[in-house]
mmCIF file of C-alpha atoms in Angstrom:
data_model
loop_
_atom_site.group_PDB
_atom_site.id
_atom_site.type_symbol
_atom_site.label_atom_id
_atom_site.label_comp_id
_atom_site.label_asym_id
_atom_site.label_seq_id
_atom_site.Cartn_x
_atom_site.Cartn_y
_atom_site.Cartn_z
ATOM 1 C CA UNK A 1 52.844 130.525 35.871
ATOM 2 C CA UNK A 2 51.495 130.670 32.110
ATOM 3 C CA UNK A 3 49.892 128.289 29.887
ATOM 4 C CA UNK A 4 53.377 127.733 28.104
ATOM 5 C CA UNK A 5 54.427 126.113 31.154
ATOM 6 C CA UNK A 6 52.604 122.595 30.439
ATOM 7 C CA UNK A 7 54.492 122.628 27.090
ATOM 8 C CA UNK A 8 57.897 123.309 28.431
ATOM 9 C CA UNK A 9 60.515 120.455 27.929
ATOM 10 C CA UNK A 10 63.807 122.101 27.772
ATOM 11 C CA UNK A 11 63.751 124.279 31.242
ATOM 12 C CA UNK A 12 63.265 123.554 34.664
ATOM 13 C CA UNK A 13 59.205 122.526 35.066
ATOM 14 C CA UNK A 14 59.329 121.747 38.731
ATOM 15 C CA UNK A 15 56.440 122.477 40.587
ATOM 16 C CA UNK A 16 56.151 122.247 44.291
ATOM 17 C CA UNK A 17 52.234 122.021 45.831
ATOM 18 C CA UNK A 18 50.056 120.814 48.558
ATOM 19 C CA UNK A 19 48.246 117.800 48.654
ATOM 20 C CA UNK A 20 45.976 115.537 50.724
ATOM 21 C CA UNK A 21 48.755 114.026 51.822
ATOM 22 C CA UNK A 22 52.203 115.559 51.672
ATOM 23 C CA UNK A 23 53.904 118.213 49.461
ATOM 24 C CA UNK A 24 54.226 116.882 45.730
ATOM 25 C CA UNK A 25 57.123 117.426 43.222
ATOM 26 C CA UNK A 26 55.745 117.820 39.829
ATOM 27 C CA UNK A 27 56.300 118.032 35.906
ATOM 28 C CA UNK A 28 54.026 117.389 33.339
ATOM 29 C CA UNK A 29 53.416 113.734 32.614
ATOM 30 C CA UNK A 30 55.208 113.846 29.515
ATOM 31 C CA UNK A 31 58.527 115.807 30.609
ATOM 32 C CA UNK A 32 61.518 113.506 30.515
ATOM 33 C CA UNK A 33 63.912 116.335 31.459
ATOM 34 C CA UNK A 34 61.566 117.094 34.515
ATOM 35 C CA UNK A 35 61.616 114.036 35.500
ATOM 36 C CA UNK A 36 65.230 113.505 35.346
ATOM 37 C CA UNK A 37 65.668 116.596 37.688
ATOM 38 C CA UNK A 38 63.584 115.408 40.113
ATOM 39 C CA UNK A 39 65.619 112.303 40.241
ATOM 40 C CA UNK A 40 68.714 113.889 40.540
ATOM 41 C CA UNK A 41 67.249 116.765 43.398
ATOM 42 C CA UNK A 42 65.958 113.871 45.344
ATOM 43 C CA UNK A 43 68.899 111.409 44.832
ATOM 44 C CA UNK A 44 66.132 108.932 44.185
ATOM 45 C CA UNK A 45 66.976 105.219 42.341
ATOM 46 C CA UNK A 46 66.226 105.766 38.830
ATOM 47 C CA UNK A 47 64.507 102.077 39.514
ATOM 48 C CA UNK A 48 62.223 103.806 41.762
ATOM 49 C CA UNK A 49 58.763 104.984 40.224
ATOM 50 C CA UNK A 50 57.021 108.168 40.348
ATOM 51 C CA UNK A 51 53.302 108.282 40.737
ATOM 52 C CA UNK A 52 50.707 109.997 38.092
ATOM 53 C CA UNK A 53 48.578 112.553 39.450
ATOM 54 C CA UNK A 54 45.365 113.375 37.406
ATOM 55 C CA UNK A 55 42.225 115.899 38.147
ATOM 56 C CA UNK A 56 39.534 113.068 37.593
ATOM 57 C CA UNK A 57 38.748 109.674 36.472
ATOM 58 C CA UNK A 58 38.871 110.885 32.693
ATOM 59 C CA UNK A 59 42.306 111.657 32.830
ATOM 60 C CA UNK A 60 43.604 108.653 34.673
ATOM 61 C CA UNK A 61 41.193 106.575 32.006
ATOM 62 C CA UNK A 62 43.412 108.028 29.257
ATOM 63 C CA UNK A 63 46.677 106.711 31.047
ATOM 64 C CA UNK A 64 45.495 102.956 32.560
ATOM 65 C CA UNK A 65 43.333 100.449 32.186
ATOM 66 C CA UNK A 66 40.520 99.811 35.117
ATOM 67 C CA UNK A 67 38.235 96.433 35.721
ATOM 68 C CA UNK A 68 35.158 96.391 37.740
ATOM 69 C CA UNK A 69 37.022 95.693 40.533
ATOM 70 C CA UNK A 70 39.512 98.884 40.198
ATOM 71 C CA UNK A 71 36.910 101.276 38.930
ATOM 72 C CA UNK A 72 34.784 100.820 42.154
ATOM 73 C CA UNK A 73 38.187 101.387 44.574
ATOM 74 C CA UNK A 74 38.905 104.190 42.096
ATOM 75 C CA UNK A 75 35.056 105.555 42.576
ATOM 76 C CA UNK A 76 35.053 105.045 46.610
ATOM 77 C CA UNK A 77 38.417 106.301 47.589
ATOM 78 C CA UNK A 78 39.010 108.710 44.651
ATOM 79 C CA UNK A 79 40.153 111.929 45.740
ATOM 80 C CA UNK A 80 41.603 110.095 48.240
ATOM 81 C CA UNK A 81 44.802 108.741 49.322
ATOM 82 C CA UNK A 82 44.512 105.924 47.647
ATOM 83 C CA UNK A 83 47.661 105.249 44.871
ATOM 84 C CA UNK A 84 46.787 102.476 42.538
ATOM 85 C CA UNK A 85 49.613 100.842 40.421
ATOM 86 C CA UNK A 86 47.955 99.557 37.316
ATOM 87 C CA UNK A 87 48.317 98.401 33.760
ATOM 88 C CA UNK A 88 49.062 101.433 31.194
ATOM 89 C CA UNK A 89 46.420 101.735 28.511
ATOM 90 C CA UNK A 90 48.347 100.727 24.754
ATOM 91 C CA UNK A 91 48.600 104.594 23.870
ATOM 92 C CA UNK A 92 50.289 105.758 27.567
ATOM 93 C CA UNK A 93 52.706 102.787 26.546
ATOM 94 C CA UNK A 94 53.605 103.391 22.840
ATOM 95 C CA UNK A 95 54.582 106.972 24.228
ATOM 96 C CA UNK A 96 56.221 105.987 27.396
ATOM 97 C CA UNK A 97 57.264 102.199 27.167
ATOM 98 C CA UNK A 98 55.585 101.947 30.464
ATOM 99 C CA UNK A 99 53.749 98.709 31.352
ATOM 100 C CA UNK A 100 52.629 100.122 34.815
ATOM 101 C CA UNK A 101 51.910 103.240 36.350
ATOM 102 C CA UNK A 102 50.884 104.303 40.219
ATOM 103 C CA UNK A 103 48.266 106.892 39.814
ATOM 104 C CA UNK A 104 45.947 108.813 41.940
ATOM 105 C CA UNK A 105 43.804 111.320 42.548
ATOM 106 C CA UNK A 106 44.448 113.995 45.473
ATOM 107 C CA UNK A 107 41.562 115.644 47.383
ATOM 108 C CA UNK A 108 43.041 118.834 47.926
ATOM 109 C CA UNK A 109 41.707 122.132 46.050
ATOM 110 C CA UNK A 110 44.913 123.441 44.304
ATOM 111 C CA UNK A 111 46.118 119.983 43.666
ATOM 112 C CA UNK A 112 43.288 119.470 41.624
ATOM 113 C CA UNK A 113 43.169 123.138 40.074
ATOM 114 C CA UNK A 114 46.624 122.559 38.885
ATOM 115 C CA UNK A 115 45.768 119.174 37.292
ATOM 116 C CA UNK A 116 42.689 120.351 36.128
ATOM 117 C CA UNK A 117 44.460 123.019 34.308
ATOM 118 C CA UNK A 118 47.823 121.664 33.091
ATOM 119 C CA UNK A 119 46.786 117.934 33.037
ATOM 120 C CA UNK A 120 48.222 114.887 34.675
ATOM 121 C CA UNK A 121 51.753 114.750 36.632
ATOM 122 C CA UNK A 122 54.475 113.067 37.204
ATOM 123 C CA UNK A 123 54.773 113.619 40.918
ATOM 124 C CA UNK A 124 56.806 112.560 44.142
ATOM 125 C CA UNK A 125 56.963 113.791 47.750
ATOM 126 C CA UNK A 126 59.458 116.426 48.419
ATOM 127 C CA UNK A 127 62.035 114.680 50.341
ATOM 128 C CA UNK A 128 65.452 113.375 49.798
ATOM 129 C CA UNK A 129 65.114 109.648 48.901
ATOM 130 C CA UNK A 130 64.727 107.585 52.211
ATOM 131 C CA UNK A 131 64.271 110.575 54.365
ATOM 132 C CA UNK A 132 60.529 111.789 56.002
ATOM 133 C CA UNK A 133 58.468 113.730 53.539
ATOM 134 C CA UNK A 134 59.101 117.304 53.920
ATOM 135 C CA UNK A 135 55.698 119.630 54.689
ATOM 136 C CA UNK A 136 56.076 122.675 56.177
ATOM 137 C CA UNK A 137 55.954 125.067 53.399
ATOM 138 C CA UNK A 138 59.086 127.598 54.574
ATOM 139 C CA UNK A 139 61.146 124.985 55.340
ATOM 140 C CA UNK A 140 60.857 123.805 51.672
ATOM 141 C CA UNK A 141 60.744 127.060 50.426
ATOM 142 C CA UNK A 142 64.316 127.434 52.130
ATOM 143 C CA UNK A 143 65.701 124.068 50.783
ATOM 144 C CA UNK A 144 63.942 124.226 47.316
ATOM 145 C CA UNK A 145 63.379 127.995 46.128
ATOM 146 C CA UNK A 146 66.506 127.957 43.449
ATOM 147 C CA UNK A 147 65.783 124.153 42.616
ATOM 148 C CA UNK A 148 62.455 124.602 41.094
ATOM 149 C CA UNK A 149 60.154 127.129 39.346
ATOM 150 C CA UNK A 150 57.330 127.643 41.936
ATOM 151 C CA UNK A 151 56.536 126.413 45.479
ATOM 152 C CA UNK A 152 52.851 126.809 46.272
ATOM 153 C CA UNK A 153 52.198 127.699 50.057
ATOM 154 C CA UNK A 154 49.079 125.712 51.780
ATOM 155 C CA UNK A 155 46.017 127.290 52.457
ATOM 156 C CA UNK A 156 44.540 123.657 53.541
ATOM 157 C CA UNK A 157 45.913 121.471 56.676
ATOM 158 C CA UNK A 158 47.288 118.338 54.986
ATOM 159 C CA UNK A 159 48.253 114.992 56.528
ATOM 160 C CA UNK A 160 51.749 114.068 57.196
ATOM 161 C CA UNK A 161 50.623 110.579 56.011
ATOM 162 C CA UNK A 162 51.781 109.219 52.348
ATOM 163 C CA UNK A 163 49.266 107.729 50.485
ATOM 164 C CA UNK A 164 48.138 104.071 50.561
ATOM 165 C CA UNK A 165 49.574 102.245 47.455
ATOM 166 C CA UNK A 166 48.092 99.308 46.229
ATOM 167 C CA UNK A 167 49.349 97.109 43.713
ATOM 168 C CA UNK A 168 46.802 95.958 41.415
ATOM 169 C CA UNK A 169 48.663 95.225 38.127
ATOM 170 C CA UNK A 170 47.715 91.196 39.246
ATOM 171 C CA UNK A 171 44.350 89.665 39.970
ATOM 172 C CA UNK A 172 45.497 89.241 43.643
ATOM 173 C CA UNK A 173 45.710 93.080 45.127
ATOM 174 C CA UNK A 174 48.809 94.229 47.320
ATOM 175 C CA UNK A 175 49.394 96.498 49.601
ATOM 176 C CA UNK A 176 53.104 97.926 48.941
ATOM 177 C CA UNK A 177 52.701 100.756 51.504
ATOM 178 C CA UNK A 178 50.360 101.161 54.316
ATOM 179 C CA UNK A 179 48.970 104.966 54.662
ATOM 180 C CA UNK A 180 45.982 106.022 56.121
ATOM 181 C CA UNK A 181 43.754 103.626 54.228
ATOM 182 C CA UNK A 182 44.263 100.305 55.524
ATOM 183 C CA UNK A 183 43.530 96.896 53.885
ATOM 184 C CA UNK A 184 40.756 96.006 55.617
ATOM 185 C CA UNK A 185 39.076 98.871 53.938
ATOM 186 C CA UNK A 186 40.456 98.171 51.102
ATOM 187 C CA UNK A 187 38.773 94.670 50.979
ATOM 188 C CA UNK A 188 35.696 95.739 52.344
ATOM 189 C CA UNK A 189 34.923 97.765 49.512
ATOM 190 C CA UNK A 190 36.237 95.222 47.142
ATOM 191 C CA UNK A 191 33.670 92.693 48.784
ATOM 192 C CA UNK A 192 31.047 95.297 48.770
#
């Protein structure tokens, strides 16, 4: 993979990779044609979101908007599991149209080496839509080798849990899906 890659709009961008959680599908956060490939190799609802992945609290700062209340989530769980669907920040949304946007930060070394390196990304488990996440690296490797441009094997053990996702675009949080953070933690550190 070169430093081109990040640039790319007009060929295949897919990335395959480990996280803390399951195996993540990625483009760069500003590749429409990525995107639309994933969408069309997962048969996934083009009403269906795709979460932002970003190396640190300076990148996701650049895409949404946190309050007191999000920042200290964001600061205890982050890397974590934790997905947070927020409010985009004005510039994210004059170049996306995007109001909201589920983002997170993974705790899992390459994860963050790749986002550290190429910046934030649009990324989804590797699974067909409705059907378990997919996490044994040859058994991806074997579905996904001539679908994508790289599959990255996994040098960590990595849960086969999804991520919690919270939505916290309203003044009243909700949890959309449970994963291994559960809401009594999630209010415990909000009441903290």
């Amino acid at each position: 993979m070169n430093k081109e890659w990040a640039l790319k709009t007009n060929s295949n961008n897919i990335i395959i990779f480990p996280t803390d959680t399951v195996y993540g599908m990625g483009v760069p956060i500003y590749d429409e044609v990525g995107l639309q490939l994933i969408y069309q190799i997962k048969k996934r609802p083009h009403n269906k979101a795709i979460v932002v992945l970003c190396a640190n609290l300076e990148q996701a700062k650049l895409l949404v908007e946190f309050n007191k209340t999000i920042y200290k989530l964001a600061s205890f769980f982050w890397p974590g599991p934790l997905t947070l669907i927020l409010k985009t920040t004005t510039s994210y949304f004059q170049k996306t149209g995007k109001i909201s946007l589920g983002i997170r930060i993974p705790k899992h070394p390459l994860a963050l080496k790749l986002l550290n390196k190429y910046g934030p990304l649009q990324t989804t488990s590797v699974n067909i839509n409705g059907k378990p996440p997919l996490n044994d690296y040859n058994t991806i490797y074997q579905i996904y080798h001539q679908k994508v441009k790289l599959i990255y094997p996994n040098d960590c053990l990595i849960s086969t849990v999804s991520s919690t996702i919270v939505d916290a675009t309203n003044s009243k949080l909700v949890i959309l899906r449970q994963g291994t953070i559960t809401q009594a933690e999630v209010q415990k550190i909000i009441q903290s």
